[in-house]
XYZ file of C-alpha atoms in Angstrom:
540
model
C 12.631 -12.102 16.731
C 10.054 -13.764 18.733
C 7.944 -16.629 17.108
C 4.218 -16.714 17.625
C 3.356 -19.159 20.165
C 0.826 -21.782 19.420
C -0.553 -22.666 22.950
C -2.175 -26.128 22.789
C -5.669 -26.534 24.648
C -5.284 -28.406 27.873
C -7.139 -31.782 28.265
C -9.495 -30.470 30.719
C -10.413 -27.473 28.225
C -10.589 -30.093 25.521
C -13.002 -32.048 27.592
C -15.167 -28.792 28.501
C -15.449 -27.907 25.018
C -16.593 -31.131 23.884
C -19.187 -31.377 26.703
C -20.729 -27.872 25.730
C -20.616 -28.456 22.185
C -22.320 -32.014 22.737
C -24.842 -30.129 25.142
C -25.445 -27.348 22.559
C -25.955 -29.872 19.565
C -28.403 -31.630 21.963
C -30.351 -28.481 22.764
C -30.464 -27.522 18.914
C -31.807 -30.657 18.103
C -34.250 -30.671 21.064
C -35.165 -27.059 19.722
C -35.546 -28.301 15.950
C -37.705 -31.271 16.948
C -39.791 -29.344 19.265
C -40.763 -26.962 16.549
C -42.043 -29.479 14.305
C -43.987 -30.960 16.761
C -45.264 -27.571 18.229
C -46.188 -26.352 14.587
C -48.008 -29.549 13.857
C -49.877 -29.644 16.824
C -50.785 -25.940 16.451
C -51.779 -26.679 12.803
C -54.146 -29.247 13.923
C -55.336 -27.186 16.856
C -56.314 -24.351 14.527
C -57.943 -26.600 11.886
C -60.174 -28.053 14.608
C -60.994 -24.654 15.843
C -61.896 -23.532 11.903
C -63.935 -26.524 11.696
C -66.013 -25.833 14.950
C -66.518 -22.273 13.806
C -67.769 -23.801 10.621
C -70.372 -25.999 12.066
C -71.576 -23.279 14.257
C -72.344 -20.965 11.329
C -73.760 -24.095 9.421
C -76.335 -24.613 12.047
C -77.360 -21.023 12.172
C -81.193 -20.754 11.687
C -82.419 -19.771 8.198
C -79.005 -19.662 6.579
C -79.468 -22.572 4.651
C -82.956 -21.544 3.319
C -81.221 -17.987 2.579
C -78.806 -19.882 0.141
C -81.253 -22.054 -1.379
C -84.018 -19.277 -2.132
C -81.978 -16.144 -2.492
C -78.945 -14.766 -4.543
C -75.561 -13.799 -3.439
C -75.350 -10.049 -2.441
C -72.752 -8.243 -0.696
C -75.623 -6.562 1.799
C -77.559 -10.182 2.079
C -78.216 -11.738 5.240
C -75.756 -14.470 4.479
C -72.834 -11.875 4.115
C -73.969 -10.227 7.269
C -74.117 -13.071 9.361
C -70.778 -14.530 8.334
C -69.095 -11.359 8.700
C -70.341 -10.876 12.149
C -68.738 -14.461 13.112
C -65.698 -13.681 11.261
C -65.057 -10.419 13.244
C -66.201 -12.210 16.448
C -64.095 -15.360 16.325
C -60.884 -13.508 14.911
C -60.985 -16.043 11.675
C -59.407 -14.856 8.256
C -62.681 -15.654 6.554
C -66.021 -17.184 7.074
C -67.372 -18.100 3.393
C -70.772 -19.331 2.528
C -71.219 -20.954 -0.821
C -74.296 -22.766 -2.686
C -73.958 -26.242 -4.538
C -72.184 -24.633 -7.352
C -69.265 -23.184 -5.480
C -70.858 -19.591 -5.704
C -69.743 -17.395 -2.899
C -72.561 -15.889 -0.705
C -69.900 -14.249 1.867
C -66.564 -13.201 1.855
C -64.347 -10.597 3.637
C -63.581 -9.192 0.196
C -66.977 -8.096 -1.052
C -65.645 -8.074 -4.688
C -65.413 -11.841 -4.446
C -69.224 -12.199 -3.569
C -70.711 -14.125 -6.289
C -67.528 -15.658 -7.617
C -66.500 -19.055 -7.626
C -64.452 -20.269 -4.888
C -60.688 -20.806 -5.646
C -60.717 -24.395 -3.965
C -62.991 -27.743 -4.322
C -66.114 -28.004 -2.475
C -66.752 -31.343 -3.413
C -65.581 -33.204 -0.076
C -68.244 -30.876 1.758
C -70.890 -31.239 -0.661
C -70.427 -34.907 -0.568
C -71.242 -34.771 3.355
C -67.768 -34.966 4.862
C -66.199 -32.500 7.202
C -62.842 -31.405 5.956
C -59.852 -29.997 8.176
C -56.564 -29.023 6.123
C -54.252 -26.191 5.708
C -54.755 -24.742 2.266
C -53.747 -21.946 0.211
C -56.660 -19.524 -1.287
C -57.026 -16.179 -2.293
C -56.170 -14.752 1.130
C -53.264 -16.884 1.691
C -52.220 -19.994 3.448
C -54.863 -20.868 6.255
C -56.039 -23.713 8.422
C -59.252 -24.576 7.103
C -62.421 -26.402 8.142
C -65.170 -27.005 5.582
C -68.725 -28.519 6.545
C -71.788 -28.837 4.615
C -74.619 -26.714 4.818
C -77.850 -28.497 5.302
C -81.455 -27.570 5.338
C -83.706 -28.668 7.946
C -84.805 -31.644 6.257
C -81.256 -32.813 5.766
C -80.475 -31.739 2.351
C -77.112 -30.123 1.350
C -77.511 -27.033 -0.428
C -74.114 -25.745 -0.178
C -70.677 -25.513 2.236
C -69.428 -23.479 5.018
C -65.641 -22.920 4.860
C -63.511 -21.177 7.660
C -60.031 -20.128 7.721
C -57.790 -18.943 10.120
C -54.666 -17.349 9.036
C -51.390 -19.492 9.264
C -49.682 -16.116 10.597
C -51.675 -16.776 13.966
C -50.096 -20.407 13.786
C -46.588 -19.060 13.200
C -47.114 -16.282 15.727
C -48.215 -18.716 18.549
C -45.592 -21.235 17.538
C -42.885 -18.297 18.164
C -44.304 -17.585 21.400
C -43.949 -21.045 22.353
C -40.675 -21.738 21.052
C -39.614 -18.593 23.061
C -40.626 -20.129 26.264
C -38.958 -23.521 25.074
C -35.812 -21.834 23.969
C -35.427 -20.082 27.589
C -36.022 -23.501 29.171
C -33.073 -24.667 27.060
C -31.166 -22.079 27.506
C -31.253 -22.531 31.187
C -30.386 -26.072 30.841
C -27.840 -25.290 28.730
C -26.404 -22.779 31.007
C -26.503 -25.593 33.804
C -24.817 -28.093 31.641
C -21.826 -25.304 30.767
C -21.430 -24.777 34.427
C -21.563 -28.624 35.274
C -18.890 -29.111 32.352
C -16.671 -26.366 33.602
C -16.874 -27.554 37.078
C -15.948 -30.994 35.919
C -13.313 -29.790 33.953
C -11.722 -27.994 37.190
C -12.013 -31.224 38.859
C -10.716 -33.358 36.539
C -7.383 -31.032 36.291
C -7.282 -30.949 40.206
C -7.468 -34.777 40.252
C -4.902 -35.127 37.347
C -2.634 -32.503 38.765
C -2.771 -30.378 35.896
C -1.172 -33.107 33.712
C -2.090 -33.895 30.006
C -3.238 -37.507 28.911
C 0.386 -38.149 27.178
C 2.095 -36.876 30.290
C 0.146 -39.186 32.475
C 0.860 -42.235 30.327
C 4.489 -41.215 30.409
C 4.457 -41.116 34.124
C 2.719 -44.111 34.559
C 5.514 -46.007 32.515
C 8.215 -43.985 34.273
C 6.499 -45.148 37.487
C 6.293 -48.920 36.476
C 9.809 -48.595 35.457
C 11.037 -47.059 38.851
C 9.160 -49.456 40.967
C 10.149 -52.389 38.938
C 14.097 -51.413 38.949
C 14.719 -50.444 42.328
C 15.913 -53.354 44.760
C 13.491 -52.199 47.625
C 10.211 -53.520 48.161
C 7.500 -50.746 48.152
C 4.123 -50.996 49.667
C 1.985 -47.887 49.649
C -1.424 -47.571 51.493
C -3.637 -44.415 50.612
C -5.598 -42.361 53.637
C -8.682 -44.960 53.632
C -6.285 -47.889 54.187
C -6.327 -48.974 50.727
C -3.240 -50.870 49.283
C -2.417 -48.889 46.132
C 1.053 -49.775 45.495
C 2.840 -53.256 45.965
C 6.140 -53.580 43.510
C 7.676 -56.873 42.687
C 10.427 -56.888 44.968
C 7.644 -56.470 47.893
C 5.574 -59.358 46.407
C 8.851 -61.427 46.596
C 9.600 -60.651 50.235
C 6.057 -61.030 51.226
C 5.139 -64.094 49.420
C 1.810 -62.280 48.561
C 0.462 -60.406 45.560
C -2.476 -58.110 47.155
C -4.698 -56.412 44.533
C -4.892 -52.832 44.170
C -7.294 -51.169 46.140
C -7.797 -53.926 48.573
C -8.455 -53.083 52.331
C -5.251 -53.521 54.072
C -6.739 -55.895 56.687
C -8.077 -57.900 53.474
C -4.713 -57.875 51.880
C -3.168 -61.080 53.226
C 0.008 -59.270 54.385
C 1.990 -60.730 57.517
C 0.927 -59.242 60.641
C 4.435 -57.909 61.269
C 3.938 -55.841 57.898
C 0.538 -54.721 59.004
C 1.975 -53.509 62.371
C 4.927 -51.615 60.292
C 2.103 -49.842 58.342
C -0.285 -48.746 61.239
C 2.530 -48.626 64.373
C 3.067 -44.760 65.490
C 5.451 -43.532 65.647
C 6.328 -44.560 62.172
C 9.016 -46.931 61.793
C 12.586 -45.929 60.660
C 15.108 -48.536 60.283
C 13.478 -51.431 61.998
C 14.572 -54.920 61.324
C 11.969 -57.868 60.942
C 12.259 -61.331 59.370
C 9.970 -62.372 56.560
C 9.986 -65.960 55.877
C 13.627 -66.789 55.418
C 14.527 -63.071 54.581
C 15.632 -60.149 57.088
C 14.547 -56.998 55.962
C 14.882 -53.444 57.452
C 11.645 -51.502 57.433
C 11.274 -47.722 57.024
C 7.774 -45.993 56.490
C 7.162 -42.417 55.174
C 3.936 -40.410 55.266
C 2.706 -38.777 52.007
C 1.339 -35.249 52.478
C 0.196 -32.458 49.936
C -1.330 -29.251 50.655
C -1.455 -30.151 54.326
C -3.749 -33.208 53.719
C -2.629 -36.717 54.537
C -2.660 -39.011 51.568
C -1.553 -41.995 53.163
C 2.144 -43.628 53.519
C 4.852 -45.729 51.911
C 6.701 -48.688 53.582
C 10.034 -49.552 52.093
C 11.552 -52.885 52.583
C 15.277 -53.534 51.991
C 16.422 -57.109 51.931
C 19.652 -57.265 54.278
C 19.788 -61.139 54.120
C 22.910 -60.966 51.976
C 24.480 -58.495 54.093
C 23.771 -60.334 57.195
C 25.300 -63.505 55.651
C 28.401 -61.673 54.941
C 28.328 -60.103 58.197
C 28.247 -63.654 59.547
C 30.866 -64.908 57.527
C 33.057 -61.662 58.654
C 32.395 -62.549 62.305
C 33.074 -66.282 61.766
C 36.485 -65.020 60.106
C 37.248 -62.600 62.700
C 36.605 -65.222 65.417
C 38.841 -67.665 63.993
C 41.499 -64.825 63.515
C 41.116 -63.988 66.936
C 41.317 -67.664 68.461
C 44.653 -68.044 66.366
C 45.926 -64.984 67.798
C 45.204 -66.054 71.498
C 46.610 -69.456 70.552
C 49.843 -68.017 69.094
C 50.137 -65.532 72.282
C 49.387 -68.741 74.612
C 51.669 -70.913 72.826
C 54.492 -68.516 72.781
C 54.222 -67.840 76.710
C 54.492 -71.621 77.297
C 57.717 -71.573 75.169
C 59.189 -68.747 77.050
C 58.375 -70.885 80.245
C 59.910 -74.035 78.851
C 62.678 -72.299 77.731
C 63.346 -70.770 81.216
C 63.267 -74.042 82.842
C 65.651 -75.464 80.293
C 68.170 -72.447 80.675
C 68.091 -72.838 84.452
C 68.935 -76.538 83.969
C 65.688 -77.767 85.664
C 65.434 -80.846 83.111
C 62.972 -82.725 85.321
C 60.740 -79.781 85.913
C 60.743 -79.002 82.057
C 59.568 -82.680 81.450
C 56.812 -82.675 83.903
C 55.733 -79.386 82.263
C 55.821 -80.770 78.637
C 53.666 -83.684 80.238
C 51.287 -81.307 81.625
C 50.864 -79.668 78.467
C 50.453 -82.786 76.669
C 47.681 -84.050 79.006
C 46.106 -80.185 79.370
C 42.706 -80.302 77.353
C 41.271 -76.864 77.163
C 37.683 -76.286 77.232
C 37.574 -76.417 73.581
C 40.138 -79.345 72.989
C 37.232 -81.321 72.059
C 36.078 -79.105 69.322
C 38.192 -79.630 66.620
C 36.275 -77.887 64.196
C 37.849 -74.674 63.102
C 34.993 -72.286 62.853
C 33.462 -73.796 66.017
C 36.777 -73.315 67.864
C 37.360 -69.880 66.757
C 33.736 -68.551 67.462
C 33.899 -70.285 70.896
C 37.414 -68.540 71.698
C 36.115 -65.129 70.648
C 33.081 -65.345 72.338
C 34.917 -66.467 75.443
C 37.256 -63.395 75.145
C 34.334 -61.210 74.601
C 32.487 -62.812 77.641
C 35.663 -62.574 79.996
C 35.480 -58.697 79.367
C 31.775 -58.793 80.472
C 32.766 -60.691 83.809
C 31.367 -63.893 82.216
C 33.173 -66.941 82.111
C 32.185 -69.651 79.274
C 32.616 -73.165 79.708
C 32.761 -75.602 76.577
C 33.757 -78.911 78.656
C 31.831 -81.955 77.249
C 32.006 -80.647 73.757
C 32.821 -83.285 71.097
C 32.464 -82.353 67.477
C 33.592 -84.886 64.898
C 33.873 -83.551 61.275
C 33.779 -80.336 59.507
C 30.917 -77.518 59.003
C 29.292 -77.590 55.526
C 26.981 -74.499 56.562
C 29.637 -72.643 58.719
C 27.602 -69.239 58.509
C 24.380 -70.921 59.598
C 25.714 -72.767 62.656
C 27.629 -69.315 63.754
C 24.397 -67.583 63.251
C 22.505 -70.068 65.622
C 25.490 -70.670 68.093
C 26.403 -67.042 68.044
C 22.643 -65.781 68.981
C 22.418 -68.296 71.714
C 25.923 -67.504 73.332
C 25.027 -63.614 72.938
C 21.952 -63.981 74.721
C 23.114 -66.076 77.242
C 26.242 -63.838 78.027
C 23.774 -60.923 78.438
C 21.425 -62.759 80.756
C 24.447 -64.120 82.837
C 26.120 -60.622 83.255
C 22.522 -59.124 84.244
C 21.726 -61.938 86.570
C 22.375 -61.558 90.542
C 24.674 -65.003 90.607
C 28.587 -64.583 90.804
C 30.505 -65.895 89.088
C 28.609 -65.290 86.138
C 28.940 -68.355 83.786
C 27.569 -69.912 80.813
C 27.820 -73.297 79.843
C 28.102 -74.483 75.814
C 28.089 -77.771 74.673
C 28.557 -78.756 71.102
C 28.128 -82.443 70.237
C 27.927 -84.321 66.716
C 25.413 -86.743 66.198
C 26.302 -88.403 62.960
C 25.837 -85.586 60.356
C 23.759 -83.374 62.711
C 25.182 -80.788 65.243
C 23.556 -80.487 68.607
C 23.895 -77.304 70.467
C 23.180 -76.417 74.184
C 23.389 -73.237 75.937
C 22.777 -72.561 79.725
C 23.554 -69.635 81.465
C 23.287 -68.315 85.382
C 21.106 -65.422 84.891
C 17.181 -64.978 85.853
C 15.783 -67.575 83.388
C 12.737 -66.986 81.312
C 9.610 -65.814 83.235
C 6.702 -68.405 82.918
C 4.269 -65.333 81.287
C 7.302 -65.071 78.519
C 7.847 -68.800 77.608
C 5.282 -68.561 74.687
C 6.677 -65.342 73.500
C 10.483 -65.653 73.475
C 10.972 -66.758 69.849
C 8.298 -64.293 68.581
C 10.078 -61.412 66.540
C 10.515 -58.229 68.340
C 10.275 -59.704 71.770
C 13.000 -58.338 73.997
C 13.364 -58.048 78.040
C 15.859 -55.004 77.111
C 14.717 -51.245 77.435
C 17.073 -49.988 74.974
C 15.496 -48.732 71.805
C 17.959 -49.968 69.210
C 16.556 -51.480 66.066
C 18.183 -54.822 65.885
C 16.778 -56.124 69.717
C 14.302 -58.846 69.588
C 15.169 -60.919 66.524
C 18.124 -62.919 67.904
C 16.229 -65.858 68.927
C 13.936 -65.493 65.956
C 16.626 -65.694 63.462
C 18.254 -68.558 65.158
C 15.119 -70.369 65.198
C 14.553 -69.592 61.554
C 17.932 -70.563 60.667
C 17.795 -73.787 62.307
C 14.617 -74.668 60.564
C 15.963 -74.042 57.377
C 18.178 -77.141 58.129
C 15.500 -79.283 59.316
C 16.314 -78.773 62.870
C 14.838 -76.422 65.476
C 15.741 -74.147 68.827
C 13.959 -74.970 71.938
C 13.793 -73.919 75.469
C 15.127 -76.616 77.605
C 14.395 -77.017 81.092
C 17.324 -75.376 83.265
C 18.518 -78.418 85.097
C 22.023 -78.491 85.902
C 24.136 -76.319 88.125
C 22.878 -73.137 86.417
C 19.374 -71.946 87.415
C 19.165 -69.819 84.198
C 17.719 -70.314 80.920
C 18.665 -73.300 78.952
C 18.206 -73.565 75.156
C 18.859 -76.577 72.918
C 19.580 -76.657 69.141
C 19.797 -79.181 66.332
C 21.030 -78.600 62.715
C 20.453 -81.332 60.553
C 23.011 -82.475 57.765
C 25.789 -79.805 58.626
C 28.565 -81.713 59.443
C 30.811 -83.911 56.934
C 33.706 -86.357 57.681
C 36.837 -84.470 58.434
C 39.700 -84.873 55.627
C 42.274 -87.439 56.491
C 45.151 -85.144 56.878
C 43.231 -83.284 59.472
C 42.207 -86.518 61.365
C 46.165 -87.495 61.276
C 47.148 -84.082 62.523
C 44.555 -84.536 65.233
C 46.115 -87.785 66.236
C 49.820 -86.366 66.464
């Protein structure tokens, strides 16, 4: 059995019903007030009309003399004159009395000679009276004036009445017109309310207030709970959403509804929000953070509603990648040293096996005196990195020379040092390999200066064009034509990392035997004294 469904009115329907009800109440109140005002004004108007007719009758020549000298008769001159005026003006009655209140005229001839039903004292006292009063013919708007002779003596009164039925009929006519006007206004108001309700429903996507409140709470919970930064901009270029993670990454908190140009966002973020085509996986640097940006267009029914930029912080991932790179470099270096040590032992064993003892002795002396390019770099992270980069560079036809390097101590921030030196070497190897000079070379010098580490990397490439000198450290600048998203941030990250340690990365004058680019980096307080066992091991 199906239960009857009790469908609730939607918010827009309730809003329309409320507006229509409010308009109806206002119209009814206006009609009621208009009726009272109209009836009052019409009553006054008819009272003044009755008073004017009464004055006109009172000024009839000889009328006062007829009342003073003759008696009340149904066919007398007073009755005839009064009835003539009554029929000509459409009044309810025209009554003429003497000072005693005896009627000399009346529409009903039986009442001629009778006393009036209302007091004539005010008119007999010389005052004009206008009022609504009930008499023998019913309610009427009345005008009463004194009847005077030529010498000014009051000999009676003239009373003229206009039926309130005429007042009511005129009131109904005016109310009909007013009602039609009010009905038109009500119809316009209803149409406006219905149109507003439909617009409200479209604007709210048909959601009820409770649903919108739940949606806002869910929206806030989602934006606050995700790990990505979210920046939304509408079709008019106004910032509509910036979640907490985006504020942390940007370092600013733009207000909702502010124009994009006035939001104080970093230039790189403004560019990502405006550039075409939309960035998808673009890496950029924000302060001390490395983020990956994606931009998504928001459309509905074919209309552009704006776009959303997501920022994913991958700084921790880069730190882990650098640590993995340093560990891999150290492992590669150990593997290379093991391979070289085994080859040397084979050669020494062969000499001894063949009885060439003197040659074996000389060979041992050469091994003892042989200082490889990285012999002055006892720090394991640096030695491993240099060995690994040298192997990779050799595959690209580039030779790395680390002669002149000497580092006394161990690194306290190996990941940051690997980031700076690794980026500088990678750029140098790439430039040397693409340059015209052969053999392609890269000279690397790592020198300790107290607790500071000074790095110098020079290559045999084409160098930096003069017009690019001021741009090489700018994020996104690259001389490569590849569309890989990570290009253009190596030098920017290296400088940012060095400055985080109170140092810097600068472009130095080429000088020396190489004519390519030359970079110098200084990282402060990244070295600590080596443990005693390492020092004794190095001495042995």
